[in-house]
Amino acid sequence: MALAGSESGERMQWAAITDVIATVSVFAIAQGLSYPLLSFILQRQGVSPAVIGLSAAMTPVGFILSSPLIPELARRFGAGRTALTCAALSALVLALIGWTQNVYLWFPLRFLIGVVTNPLYVLSEIWVIALAPPARRGRVMGIYSTIISAGFAAGPLCLLAVGTEGWPPFLVGIFAFLFCGACLALVVKRLPKVDEAGNKVSVLGFMPRAWLLLSAVVVAAGFEQAILALLPVYGTHHGIPEARMSALLSAMIAGNIAMQVPLGLLAERLTARLVRFGCVAVTILGCVLLPALIETPAIWACIFIWGAVSYGIYTMSIIELGERFTGSALVAGNAAFSLMWGVGGIIVPPLTGSVMDVIGASGLPVTLGAICAALAATTVIRRRVS
């Protein structure tokens, strides 16, 4: 009887993991759809690229400013209630964005969409980490990262079906957020308690505990955003057509999607820390090889692997976070990850672009390679000291 109960509990655990991952994948589709949709609309209105970029930046600013609030919200109202409320508010704010169609009103509304979607994303990720069996955490988080990336990539594809004009694309996003909330409501009672009332850990209080992990998140986020924004500029310098550069970016995203599960399985055999260091080392190698390979057929394999290992830095960091922390510390840690992801996305692309202005296109691999090398060196030094 005890064995039967154990098997039943394990089935329920895996069912809960599946439900949460499915829920957050719908959320990722809605998020992935909104970014290009709003940019297309603003472009049709004649808004300058600089203003479009500032408008898009409001969402990560919302991520950054809302992250420190997530642990307290989870403790005060419960993680499940907080996530459900945020799903409903996300649908409401997206509806307001569709209704206003005004660039100036979109600034505060896009800030709000970052504020209300961030807890939903953070708490869903925490549930997956907490539910994953320790011996299989690598593959579970690899699957999670793969599905999230695929969801973000699928968002723009939805626009091919519904277009970018009128209410249809907004309705897809609104329905996705509401569906996300409905799916979450079905499983919320089976999810683990991660909002410990008696053991308060703030985001700022968590940072000294895992500053190297948080540094890795900054590097992973900054690398991804800088590549997406500036690799086309780098390709133009080498005379590569825009269509080919777009295809290369797609190959990079494909590497991201395809390789997170194998990396997760490797982390189970070795350790997440060791695999993360390997991902950083291979990312640096990609920076070194980029100038030599950019005009050759070998660039396709290079970009595919680059996408896999650069995002693998984040996946391995999440796995290690789950290995080292539980309860309110895990909530604070994941919120800190979200904050650092926003920081990396805001700081690294402008820094890389500025270096490119000074030394030319080579500033892209030089800057990103230097940032990754600093992370690798810090990892080695900390390992030797400890």
Tab-separated table of C-alpha atoms in Angstrom, residues 19 27 65 68 71 146 151 185 193 201 212 221-222 236 244 258 265 271 275 282 295 303-304 333 337 356 359:
chain	number	residue	atom	x	y	z
A	19	ASP	CA	0.552	21.500	-15.928
A	27	PHE	CA	2.173	32.917	-21.111
A	65	LEU	CA	11.099	47.357	-10.267
A	68	PRO	CA	11.764	43.005	-5.109
A	71	PRO	CA	8.514	37.640	-2.123
A	146	THR	CA	13.071	24.597	-24.134
A	151	GLY	CA	6.686	29.706	-26.686
A	185	ALA	CA	-6.505	27.654	-11.267
A	193	LYS	CA	3.893	26.019	-0.678
A	201	VAL	CA	14.189	36.604	2.748
A	212	LEU	CA	28.101	34.648	-8.707
A	221	ALA	CA	20.640	38.102	-20.460
A	222	GLY	CA	23.009	40.732	-21.773
A	236	THR	CA	25.964	44.367	-42.440
A	244	ARG	CA	20.793	35.755	-44.261
A	258	ALA	CA	17.092	22.213	-29.111
A	265	LEU	CA	20.995	15.775	-18.665
A	271	THR	CA	27.120	19.282	-11.874
A	275	VAL	CA	28.350	22.589	-17.051
A	282	VAL	CA	32.335	27.635	-25.332
A	295	GLU	CA	31.492	34.734	-44.072
A	303	ILE	CA	25.722	30.188	-34.295
A	304	PHE	CA	23.613	27.124	-33.446
A	333	GLY	CA	16.389	34.099	-5.443
A	337	PHE	CA	17.173	36.330	-11.171
A	356	MET	CA	31.180	49.102	-31.686
A	359	ILE	CA	36.334	50.327	-32.555
